[in-house]
Short mmCIF file of N, CA and C in Angstrom, two decimals:
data_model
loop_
_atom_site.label_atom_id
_atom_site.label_comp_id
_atom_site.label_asym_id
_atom_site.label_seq_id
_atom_site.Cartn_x
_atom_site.Cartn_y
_atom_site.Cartn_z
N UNK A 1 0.84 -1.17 0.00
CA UNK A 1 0.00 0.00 0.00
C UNK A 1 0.89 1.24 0.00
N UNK A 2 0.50 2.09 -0.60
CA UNK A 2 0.93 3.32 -0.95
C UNK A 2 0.73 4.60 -0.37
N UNK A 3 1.81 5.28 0.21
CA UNK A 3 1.14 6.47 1.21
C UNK A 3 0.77 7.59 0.89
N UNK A 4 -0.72 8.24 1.21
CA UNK A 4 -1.36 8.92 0.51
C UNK A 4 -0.77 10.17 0.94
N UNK A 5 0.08 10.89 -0.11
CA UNK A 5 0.87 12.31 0.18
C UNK A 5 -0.19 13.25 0.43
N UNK A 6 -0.76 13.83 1.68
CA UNK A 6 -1.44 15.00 1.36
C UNK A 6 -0.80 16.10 0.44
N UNK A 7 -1.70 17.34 -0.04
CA UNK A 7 -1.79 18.49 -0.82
C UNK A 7 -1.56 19.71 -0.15
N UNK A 8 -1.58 19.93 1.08
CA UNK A 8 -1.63 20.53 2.06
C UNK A 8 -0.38 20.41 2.97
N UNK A 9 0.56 21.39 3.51
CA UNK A 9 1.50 21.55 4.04
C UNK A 9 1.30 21.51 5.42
N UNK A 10 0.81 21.17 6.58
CA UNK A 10 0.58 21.15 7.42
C UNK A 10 1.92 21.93 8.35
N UNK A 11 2.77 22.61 7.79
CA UNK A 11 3.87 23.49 8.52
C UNK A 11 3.94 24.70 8.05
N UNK A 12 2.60 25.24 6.79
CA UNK A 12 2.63 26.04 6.60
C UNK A 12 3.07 26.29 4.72
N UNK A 13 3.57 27.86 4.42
CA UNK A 13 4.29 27.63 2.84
C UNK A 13 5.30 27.53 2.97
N UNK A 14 6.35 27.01 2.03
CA UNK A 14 7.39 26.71 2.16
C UNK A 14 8.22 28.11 1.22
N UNK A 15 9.40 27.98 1.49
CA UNK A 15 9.76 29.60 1.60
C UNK A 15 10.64 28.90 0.00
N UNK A 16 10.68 28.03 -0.51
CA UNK A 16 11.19 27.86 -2.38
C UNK A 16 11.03 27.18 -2.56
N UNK A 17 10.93 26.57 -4.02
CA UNK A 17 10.22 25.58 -4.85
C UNK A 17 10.03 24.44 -4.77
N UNK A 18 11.20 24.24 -4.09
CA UNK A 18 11.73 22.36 -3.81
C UNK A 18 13.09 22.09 -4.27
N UNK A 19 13.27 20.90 -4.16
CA UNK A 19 14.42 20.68 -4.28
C UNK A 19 14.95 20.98 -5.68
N UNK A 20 16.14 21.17 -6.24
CA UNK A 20 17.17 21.34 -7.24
C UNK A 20 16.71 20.22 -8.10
N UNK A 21 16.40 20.12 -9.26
CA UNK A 21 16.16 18.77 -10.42
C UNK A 21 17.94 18.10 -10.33
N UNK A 22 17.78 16.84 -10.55
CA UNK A 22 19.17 16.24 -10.62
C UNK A 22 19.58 16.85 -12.22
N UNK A 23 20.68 17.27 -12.27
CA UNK A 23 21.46 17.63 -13.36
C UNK A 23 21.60 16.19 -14.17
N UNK A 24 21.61 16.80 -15.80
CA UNK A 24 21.74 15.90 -16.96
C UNK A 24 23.66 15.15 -16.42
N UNK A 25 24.16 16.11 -16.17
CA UNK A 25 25.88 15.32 -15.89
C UNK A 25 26.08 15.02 -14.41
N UNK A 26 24.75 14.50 -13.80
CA UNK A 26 24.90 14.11 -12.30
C UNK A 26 25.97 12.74 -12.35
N UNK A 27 25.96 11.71 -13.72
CA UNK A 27 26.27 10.65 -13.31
C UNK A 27 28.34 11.11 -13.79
N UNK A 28 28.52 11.88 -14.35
CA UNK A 28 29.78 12.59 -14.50
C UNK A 28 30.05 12.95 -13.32
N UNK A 29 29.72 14.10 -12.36
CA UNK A 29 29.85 14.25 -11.06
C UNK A 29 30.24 13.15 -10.24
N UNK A 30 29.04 12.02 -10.14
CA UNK A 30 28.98 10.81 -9.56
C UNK A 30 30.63 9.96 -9.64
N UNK A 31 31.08 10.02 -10.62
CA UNK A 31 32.12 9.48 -11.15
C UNK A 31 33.43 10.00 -10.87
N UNK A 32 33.59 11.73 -10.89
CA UNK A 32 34.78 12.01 -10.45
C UNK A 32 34.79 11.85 -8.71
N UNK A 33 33.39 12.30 -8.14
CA UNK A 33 33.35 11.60 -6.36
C UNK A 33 34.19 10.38 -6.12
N UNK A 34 33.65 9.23 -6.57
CA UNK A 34 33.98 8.26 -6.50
C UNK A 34 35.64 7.81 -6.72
N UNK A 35 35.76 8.75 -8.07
CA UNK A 35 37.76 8.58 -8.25
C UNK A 35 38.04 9.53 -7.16
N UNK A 36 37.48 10.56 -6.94
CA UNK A 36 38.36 11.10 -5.21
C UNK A 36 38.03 10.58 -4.02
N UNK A 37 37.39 9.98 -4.01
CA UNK A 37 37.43 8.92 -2.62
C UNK A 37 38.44 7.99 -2.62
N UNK A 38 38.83 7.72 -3.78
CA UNK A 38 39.56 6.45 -3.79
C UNK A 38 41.52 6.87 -3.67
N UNK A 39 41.37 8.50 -3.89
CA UNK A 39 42.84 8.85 -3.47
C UNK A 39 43.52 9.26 -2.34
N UNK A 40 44.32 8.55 -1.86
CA UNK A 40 44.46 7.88 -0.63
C UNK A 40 44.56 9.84 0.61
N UNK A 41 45.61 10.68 -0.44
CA UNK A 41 45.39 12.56 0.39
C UNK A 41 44.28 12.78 -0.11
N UNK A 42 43.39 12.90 -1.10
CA UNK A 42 41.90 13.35 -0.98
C UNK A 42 40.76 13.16 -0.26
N UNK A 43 41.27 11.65 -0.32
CA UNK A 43 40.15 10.83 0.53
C UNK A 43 39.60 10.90 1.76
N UNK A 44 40.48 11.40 2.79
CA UNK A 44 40.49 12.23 4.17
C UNK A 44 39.85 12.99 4.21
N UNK A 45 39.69 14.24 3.15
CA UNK A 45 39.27 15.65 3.08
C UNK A 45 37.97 15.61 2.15
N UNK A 46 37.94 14.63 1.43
CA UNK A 46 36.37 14.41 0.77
C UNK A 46 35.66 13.82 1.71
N UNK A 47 36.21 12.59 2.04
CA UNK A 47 35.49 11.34 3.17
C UNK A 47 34.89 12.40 4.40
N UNK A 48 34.99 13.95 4.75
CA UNK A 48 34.90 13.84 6.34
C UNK A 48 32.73 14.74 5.49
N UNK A 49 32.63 14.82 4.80
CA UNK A 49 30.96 15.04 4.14
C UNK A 49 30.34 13.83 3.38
N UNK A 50 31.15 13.31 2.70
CA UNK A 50 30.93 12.64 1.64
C UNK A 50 31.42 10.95 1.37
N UNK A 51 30.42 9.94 1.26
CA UNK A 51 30.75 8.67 1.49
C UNK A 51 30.19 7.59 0.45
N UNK A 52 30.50 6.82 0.38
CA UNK A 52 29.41 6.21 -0.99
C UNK A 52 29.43 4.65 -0.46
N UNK A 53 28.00 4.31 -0.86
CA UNK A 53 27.19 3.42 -0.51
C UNK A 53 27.38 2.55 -1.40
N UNK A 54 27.47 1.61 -1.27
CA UNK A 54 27.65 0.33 -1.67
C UNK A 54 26.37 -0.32 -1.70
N UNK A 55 25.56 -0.93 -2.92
CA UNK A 55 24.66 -1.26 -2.89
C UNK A 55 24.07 -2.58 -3.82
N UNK A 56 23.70 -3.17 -3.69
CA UNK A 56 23.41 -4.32 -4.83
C UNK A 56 21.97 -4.72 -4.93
N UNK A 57 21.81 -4.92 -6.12
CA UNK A 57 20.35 -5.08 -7.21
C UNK A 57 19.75 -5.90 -6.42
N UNK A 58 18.73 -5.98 -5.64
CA UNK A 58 17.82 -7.37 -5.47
C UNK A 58 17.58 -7.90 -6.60
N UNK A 59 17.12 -8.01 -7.56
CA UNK A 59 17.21 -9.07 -8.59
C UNK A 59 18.06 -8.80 -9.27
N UNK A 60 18.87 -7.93 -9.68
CA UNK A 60 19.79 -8.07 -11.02
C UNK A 60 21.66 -8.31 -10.36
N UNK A 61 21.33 -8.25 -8.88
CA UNK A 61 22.99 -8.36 -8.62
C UNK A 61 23.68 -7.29 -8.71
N UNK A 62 23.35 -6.58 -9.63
CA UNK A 62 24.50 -5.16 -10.19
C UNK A 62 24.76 -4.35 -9.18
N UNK A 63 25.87 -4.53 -8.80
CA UNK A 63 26.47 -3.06 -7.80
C UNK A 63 26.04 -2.09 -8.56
N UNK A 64 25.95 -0.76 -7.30
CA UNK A 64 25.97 0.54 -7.28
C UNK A 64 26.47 0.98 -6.55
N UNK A 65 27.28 2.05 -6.71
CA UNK A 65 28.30 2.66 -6.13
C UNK A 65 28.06 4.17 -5.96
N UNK A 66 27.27 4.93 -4.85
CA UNK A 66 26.46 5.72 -5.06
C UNK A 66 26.95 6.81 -4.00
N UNK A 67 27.84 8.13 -4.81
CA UNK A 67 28.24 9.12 -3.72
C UNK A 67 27.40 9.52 -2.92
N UNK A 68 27.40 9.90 -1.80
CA UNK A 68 25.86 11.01 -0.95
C UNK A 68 26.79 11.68 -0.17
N UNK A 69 26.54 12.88 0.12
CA UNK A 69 26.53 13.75 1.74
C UNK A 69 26.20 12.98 2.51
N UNK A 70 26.58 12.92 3.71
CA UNK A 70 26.19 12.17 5.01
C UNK A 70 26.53 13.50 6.19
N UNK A 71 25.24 12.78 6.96
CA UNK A 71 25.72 13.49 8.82
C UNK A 71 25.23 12.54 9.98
N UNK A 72 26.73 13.01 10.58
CA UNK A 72 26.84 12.05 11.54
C UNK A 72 25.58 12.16 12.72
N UNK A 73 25.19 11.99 13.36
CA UNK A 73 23.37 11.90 14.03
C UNK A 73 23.48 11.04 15.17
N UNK A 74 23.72 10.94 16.07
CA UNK A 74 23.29 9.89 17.57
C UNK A 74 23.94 8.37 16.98
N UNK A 75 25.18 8.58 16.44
CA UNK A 75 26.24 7.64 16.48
C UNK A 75 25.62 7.07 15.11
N UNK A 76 24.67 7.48 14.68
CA UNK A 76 24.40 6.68 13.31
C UNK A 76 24.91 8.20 12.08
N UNK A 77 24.64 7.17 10.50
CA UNK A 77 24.71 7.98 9.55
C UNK A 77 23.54 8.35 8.86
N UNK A 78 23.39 9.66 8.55
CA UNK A 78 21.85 10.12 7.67
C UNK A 78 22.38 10.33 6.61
N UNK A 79 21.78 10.28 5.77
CA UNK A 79 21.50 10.42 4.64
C UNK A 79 20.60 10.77 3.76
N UNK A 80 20.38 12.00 3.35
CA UNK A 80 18.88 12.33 2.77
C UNK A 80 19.41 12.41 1.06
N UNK A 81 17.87 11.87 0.49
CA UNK A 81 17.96 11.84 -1.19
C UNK A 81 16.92 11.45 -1.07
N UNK A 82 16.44 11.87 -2.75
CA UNK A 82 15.80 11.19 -3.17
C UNK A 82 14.71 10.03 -3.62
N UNK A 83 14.18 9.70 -3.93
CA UNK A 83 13.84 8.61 -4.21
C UNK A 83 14.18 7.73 -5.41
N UNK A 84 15.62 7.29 -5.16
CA UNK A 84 15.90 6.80 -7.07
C UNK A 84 15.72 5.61 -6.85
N UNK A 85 15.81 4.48 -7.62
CA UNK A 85 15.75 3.31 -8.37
C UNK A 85 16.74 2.54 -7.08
N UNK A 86 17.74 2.89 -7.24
CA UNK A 86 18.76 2.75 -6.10
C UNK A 86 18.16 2.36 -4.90
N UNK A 87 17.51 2.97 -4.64
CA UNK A 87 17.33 3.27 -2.79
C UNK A 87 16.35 1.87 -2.60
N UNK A 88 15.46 1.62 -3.91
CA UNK A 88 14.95 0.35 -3.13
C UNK A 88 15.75 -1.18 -3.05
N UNK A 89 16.85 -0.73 -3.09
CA UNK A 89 17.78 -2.14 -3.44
C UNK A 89 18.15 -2.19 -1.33
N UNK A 90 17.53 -1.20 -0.76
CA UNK A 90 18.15 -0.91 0.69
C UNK A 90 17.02 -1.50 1.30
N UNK A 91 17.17 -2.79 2.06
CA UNK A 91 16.39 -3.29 2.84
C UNK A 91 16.90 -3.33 3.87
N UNK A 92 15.52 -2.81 5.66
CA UNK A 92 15.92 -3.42 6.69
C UNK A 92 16.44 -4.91 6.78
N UNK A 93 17.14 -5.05 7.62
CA UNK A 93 17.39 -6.60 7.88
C UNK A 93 18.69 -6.84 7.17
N UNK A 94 19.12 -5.93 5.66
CA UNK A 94 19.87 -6.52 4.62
C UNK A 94 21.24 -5.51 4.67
N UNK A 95 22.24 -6.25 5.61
CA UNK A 95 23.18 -5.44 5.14
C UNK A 95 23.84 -4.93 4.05
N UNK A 96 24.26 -3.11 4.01
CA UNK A 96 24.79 -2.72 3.25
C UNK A 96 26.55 -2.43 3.61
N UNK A 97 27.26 -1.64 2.27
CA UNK A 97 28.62 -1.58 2.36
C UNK A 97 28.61 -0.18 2.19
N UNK A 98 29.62 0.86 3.07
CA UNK A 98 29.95 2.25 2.95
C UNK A 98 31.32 1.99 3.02
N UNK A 99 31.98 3.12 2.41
CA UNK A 99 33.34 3.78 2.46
C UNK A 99 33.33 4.86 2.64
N UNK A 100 34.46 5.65 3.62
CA UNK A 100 34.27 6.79 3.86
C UNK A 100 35.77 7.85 3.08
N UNK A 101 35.89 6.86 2.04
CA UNK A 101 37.21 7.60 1.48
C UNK A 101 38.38 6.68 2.37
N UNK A 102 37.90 5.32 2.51
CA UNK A 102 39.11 4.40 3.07
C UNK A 102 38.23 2.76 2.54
N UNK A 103 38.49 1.76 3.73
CA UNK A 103 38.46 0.30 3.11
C UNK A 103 36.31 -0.10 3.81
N UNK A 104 36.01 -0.28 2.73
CA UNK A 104 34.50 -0.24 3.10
C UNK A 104 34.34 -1.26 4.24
N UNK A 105 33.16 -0.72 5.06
CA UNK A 105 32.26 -1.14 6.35
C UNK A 105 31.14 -1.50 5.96
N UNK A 106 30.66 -2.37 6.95
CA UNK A 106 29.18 -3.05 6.84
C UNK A 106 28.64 -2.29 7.53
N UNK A 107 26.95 -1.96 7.66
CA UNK A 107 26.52 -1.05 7.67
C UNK A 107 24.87 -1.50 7.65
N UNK A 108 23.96 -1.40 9.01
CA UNK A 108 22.83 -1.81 9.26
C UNK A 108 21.91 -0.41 8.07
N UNK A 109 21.31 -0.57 7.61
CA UNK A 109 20.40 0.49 6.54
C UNK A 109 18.86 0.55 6.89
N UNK A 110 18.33 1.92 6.96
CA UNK A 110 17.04 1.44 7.35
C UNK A 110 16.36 2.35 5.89
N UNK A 111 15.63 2.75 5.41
CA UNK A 111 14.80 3.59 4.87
C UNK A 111 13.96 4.32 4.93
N UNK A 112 13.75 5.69 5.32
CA UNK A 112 12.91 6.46 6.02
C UNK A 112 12.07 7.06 5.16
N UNK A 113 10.21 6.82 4.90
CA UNK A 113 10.24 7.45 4.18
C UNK A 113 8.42 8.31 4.62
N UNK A 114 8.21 7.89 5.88
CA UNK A 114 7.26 8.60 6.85
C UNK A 114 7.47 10.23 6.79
N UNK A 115 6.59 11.27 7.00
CA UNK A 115 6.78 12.64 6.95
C UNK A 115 7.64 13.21 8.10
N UNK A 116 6.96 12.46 9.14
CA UNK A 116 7.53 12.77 10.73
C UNK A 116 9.13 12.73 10.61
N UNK A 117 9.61 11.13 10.54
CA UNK A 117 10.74 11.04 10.31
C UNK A 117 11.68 12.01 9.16
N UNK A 118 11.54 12.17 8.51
CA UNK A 118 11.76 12.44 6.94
C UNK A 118 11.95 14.10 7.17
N UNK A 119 11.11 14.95 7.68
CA UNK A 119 10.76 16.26 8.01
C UNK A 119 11.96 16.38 9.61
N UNK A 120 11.93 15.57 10.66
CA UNK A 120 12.78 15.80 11.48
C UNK A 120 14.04 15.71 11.23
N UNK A 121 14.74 14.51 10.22
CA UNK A 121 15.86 14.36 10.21
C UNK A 121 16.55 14.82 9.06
N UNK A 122 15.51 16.31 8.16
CA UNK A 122 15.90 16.79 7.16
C UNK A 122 16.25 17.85 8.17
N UNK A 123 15.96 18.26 8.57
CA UNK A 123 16.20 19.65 9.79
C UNK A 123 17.66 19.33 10.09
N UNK A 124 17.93 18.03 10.96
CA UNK A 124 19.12 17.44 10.96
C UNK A 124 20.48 17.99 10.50
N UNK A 125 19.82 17.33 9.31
CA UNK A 125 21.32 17.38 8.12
C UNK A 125 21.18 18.27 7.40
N UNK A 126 20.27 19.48 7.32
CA UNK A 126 20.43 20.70 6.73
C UNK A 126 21.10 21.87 7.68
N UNK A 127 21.02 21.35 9.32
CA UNK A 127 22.17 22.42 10.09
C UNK A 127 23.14 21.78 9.85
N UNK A 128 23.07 20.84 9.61
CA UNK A 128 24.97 20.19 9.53
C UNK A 128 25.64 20.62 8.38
N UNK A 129 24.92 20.47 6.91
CA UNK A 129 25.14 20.83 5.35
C UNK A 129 24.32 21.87 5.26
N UNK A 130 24.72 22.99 4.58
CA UNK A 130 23.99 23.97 4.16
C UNK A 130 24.00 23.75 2.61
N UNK A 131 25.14 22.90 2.15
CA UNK A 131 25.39 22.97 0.74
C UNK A 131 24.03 21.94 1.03
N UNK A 132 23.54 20.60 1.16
CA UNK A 132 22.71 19.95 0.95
C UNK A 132 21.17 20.44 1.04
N UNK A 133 21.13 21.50 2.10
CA UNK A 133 19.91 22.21 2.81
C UNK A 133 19.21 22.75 1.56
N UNK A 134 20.41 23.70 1.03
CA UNK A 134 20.22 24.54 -0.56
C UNK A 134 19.90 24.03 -1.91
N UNK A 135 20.44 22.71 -1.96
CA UNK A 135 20.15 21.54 -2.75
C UNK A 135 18.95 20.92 -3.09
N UNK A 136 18.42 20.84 -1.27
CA UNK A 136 17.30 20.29 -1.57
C UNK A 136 16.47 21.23 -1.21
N UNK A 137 16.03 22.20 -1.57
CA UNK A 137 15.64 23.55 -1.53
C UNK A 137 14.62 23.77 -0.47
N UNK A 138 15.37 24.16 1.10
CA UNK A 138 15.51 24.04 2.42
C UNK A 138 16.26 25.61 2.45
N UNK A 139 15.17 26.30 2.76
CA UNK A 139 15.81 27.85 3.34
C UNK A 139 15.54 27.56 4.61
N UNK A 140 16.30 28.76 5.18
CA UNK A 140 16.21 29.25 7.07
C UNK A 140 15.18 30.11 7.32
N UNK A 141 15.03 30.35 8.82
CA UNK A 141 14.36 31.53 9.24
C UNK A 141 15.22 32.45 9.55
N UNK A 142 15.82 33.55 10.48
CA UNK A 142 16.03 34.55 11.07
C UNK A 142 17.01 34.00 11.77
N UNK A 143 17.17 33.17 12.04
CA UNK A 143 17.82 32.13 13.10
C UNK A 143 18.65 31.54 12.74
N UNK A 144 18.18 31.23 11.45
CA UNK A 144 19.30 30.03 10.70
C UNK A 144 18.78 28.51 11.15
N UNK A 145 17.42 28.44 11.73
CA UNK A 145 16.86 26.95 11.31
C UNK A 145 15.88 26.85 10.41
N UNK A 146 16.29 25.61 10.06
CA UNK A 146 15.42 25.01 8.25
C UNK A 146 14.11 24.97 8.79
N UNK A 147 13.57 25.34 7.32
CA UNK A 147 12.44 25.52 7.42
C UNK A 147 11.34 24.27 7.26
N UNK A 148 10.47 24.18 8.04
CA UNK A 148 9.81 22.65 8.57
C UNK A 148 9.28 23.02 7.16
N UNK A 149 8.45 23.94 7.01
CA UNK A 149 7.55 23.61 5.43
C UNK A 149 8.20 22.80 4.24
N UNK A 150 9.80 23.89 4.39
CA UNK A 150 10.50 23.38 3.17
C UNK A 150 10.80 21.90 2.89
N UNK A 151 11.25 21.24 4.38
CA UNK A 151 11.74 20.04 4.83
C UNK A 151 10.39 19.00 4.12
N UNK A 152 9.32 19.23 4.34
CA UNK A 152 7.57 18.86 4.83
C UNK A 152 7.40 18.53 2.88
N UNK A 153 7.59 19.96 2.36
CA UNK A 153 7.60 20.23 0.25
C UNK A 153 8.98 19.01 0.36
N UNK A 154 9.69 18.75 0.75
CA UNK A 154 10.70 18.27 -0.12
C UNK A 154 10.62 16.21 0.34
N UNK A 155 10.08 16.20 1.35
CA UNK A 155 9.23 14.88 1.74
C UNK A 155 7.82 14.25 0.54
N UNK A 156 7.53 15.51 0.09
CA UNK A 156 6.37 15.53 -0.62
C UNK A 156 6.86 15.13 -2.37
N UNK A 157 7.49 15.58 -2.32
CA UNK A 157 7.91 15.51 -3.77
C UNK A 157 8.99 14.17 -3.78
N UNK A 158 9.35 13.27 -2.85
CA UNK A 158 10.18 12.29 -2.89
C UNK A 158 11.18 12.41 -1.49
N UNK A 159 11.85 12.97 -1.21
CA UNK A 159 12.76 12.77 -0.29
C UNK A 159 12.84 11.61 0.72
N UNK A 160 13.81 10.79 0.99
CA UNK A 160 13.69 9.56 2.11
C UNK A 160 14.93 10.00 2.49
N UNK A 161 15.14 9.52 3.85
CA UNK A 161 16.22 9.25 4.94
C UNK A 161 16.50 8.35 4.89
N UNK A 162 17.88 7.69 4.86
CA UNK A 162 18.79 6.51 5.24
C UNK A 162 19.32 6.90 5.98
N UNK A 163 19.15 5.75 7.26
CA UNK A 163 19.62 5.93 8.58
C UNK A 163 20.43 4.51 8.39
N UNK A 164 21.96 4.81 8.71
CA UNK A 164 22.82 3.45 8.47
C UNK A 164 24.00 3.42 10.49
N UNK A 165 23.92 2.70 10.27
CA UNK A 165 24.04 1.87 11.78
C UNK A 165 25.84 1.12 11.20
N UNK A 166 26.66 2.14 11.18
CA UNK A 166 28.18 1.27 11.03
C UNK A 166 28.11 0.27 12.31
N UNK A 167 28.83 -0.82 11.95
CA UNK A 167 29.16 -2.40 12.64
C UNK A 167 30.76 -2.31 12.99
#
């Protein structure tokens, strides 16, 4: 069963459009990430935002090798994106593989994709990343905290949390 997105913002309007469309040369991007993780002085200084997930096809087998922003959160890792093709290869129960710009870890994965959750732990990782906050088009108030509407629009249009549990 399928969760019925309300139409209605229940935090109010959201202060910009939504998130950023993925760029036509995202998977170019994707690619030079991945060769700087893997260099042994870069890797330190990319690895301390940026980590890539290790992931494999429930039916087709095929690795994916998938850069993200991460923040560190109550000893676990978040991760906010999307909803791609990718993400359903992430089952509770089914361990996954991360690297943090060194030799990959196993890694408990959950998938968040409730408003509550999704809306709290975008707040999260948008004080931690501002580059991600802006990304996923997450303005501030006066204060400099994200804005629940924006968080609430960007849940609405797809956004899930991966919450990963290093071993």
């Amino acid at each position: 069963m399928t969760e019925q997105i309300p139409d209605t913002n229940p935090y109010g309007t959201p202060s910009t459009s939504g998130p950023e469309p993925i760029r036509s040369y995202q998977n170019l991007v994707n690619t030079f990430i991945r060769s700087l993780l893997k260099v042994p002085v870069l890797s330190a200084q990319v690895g301390k935002r940026l980590c890539v997930l290790h992931v494999v096809g429930r039916k087709s087998g095929k690795p994916y090798d998938v850069p993200v922003a991460y923040t560190r959160y109550e000893g676990d890792i978040l991760v906010g994106t999307a909803k791609r093709p990718w993400v359903s290869n992430i089952r509770k129960g089914v361990p996954i593989e991360v690297s943090f710009g060194g030799p990959r870890q196993t890694a408990d994965a959950e998938v968040l994709t409730d408003a509550d959750s999704v809306v709290r732990l975008s707040e999260v990782i948008a004080r931690d990343n501002k580059q991600w906050a802006k990304f996923n088009g997450m303005g501030t108030d006066a204060a400099g905290n994200p804005n629940k509407a924006d968080a609430y629009q960007s849940w609405q249009q797809g956004c899930v949390i991966i919450r990963l549990t290093v071993r």
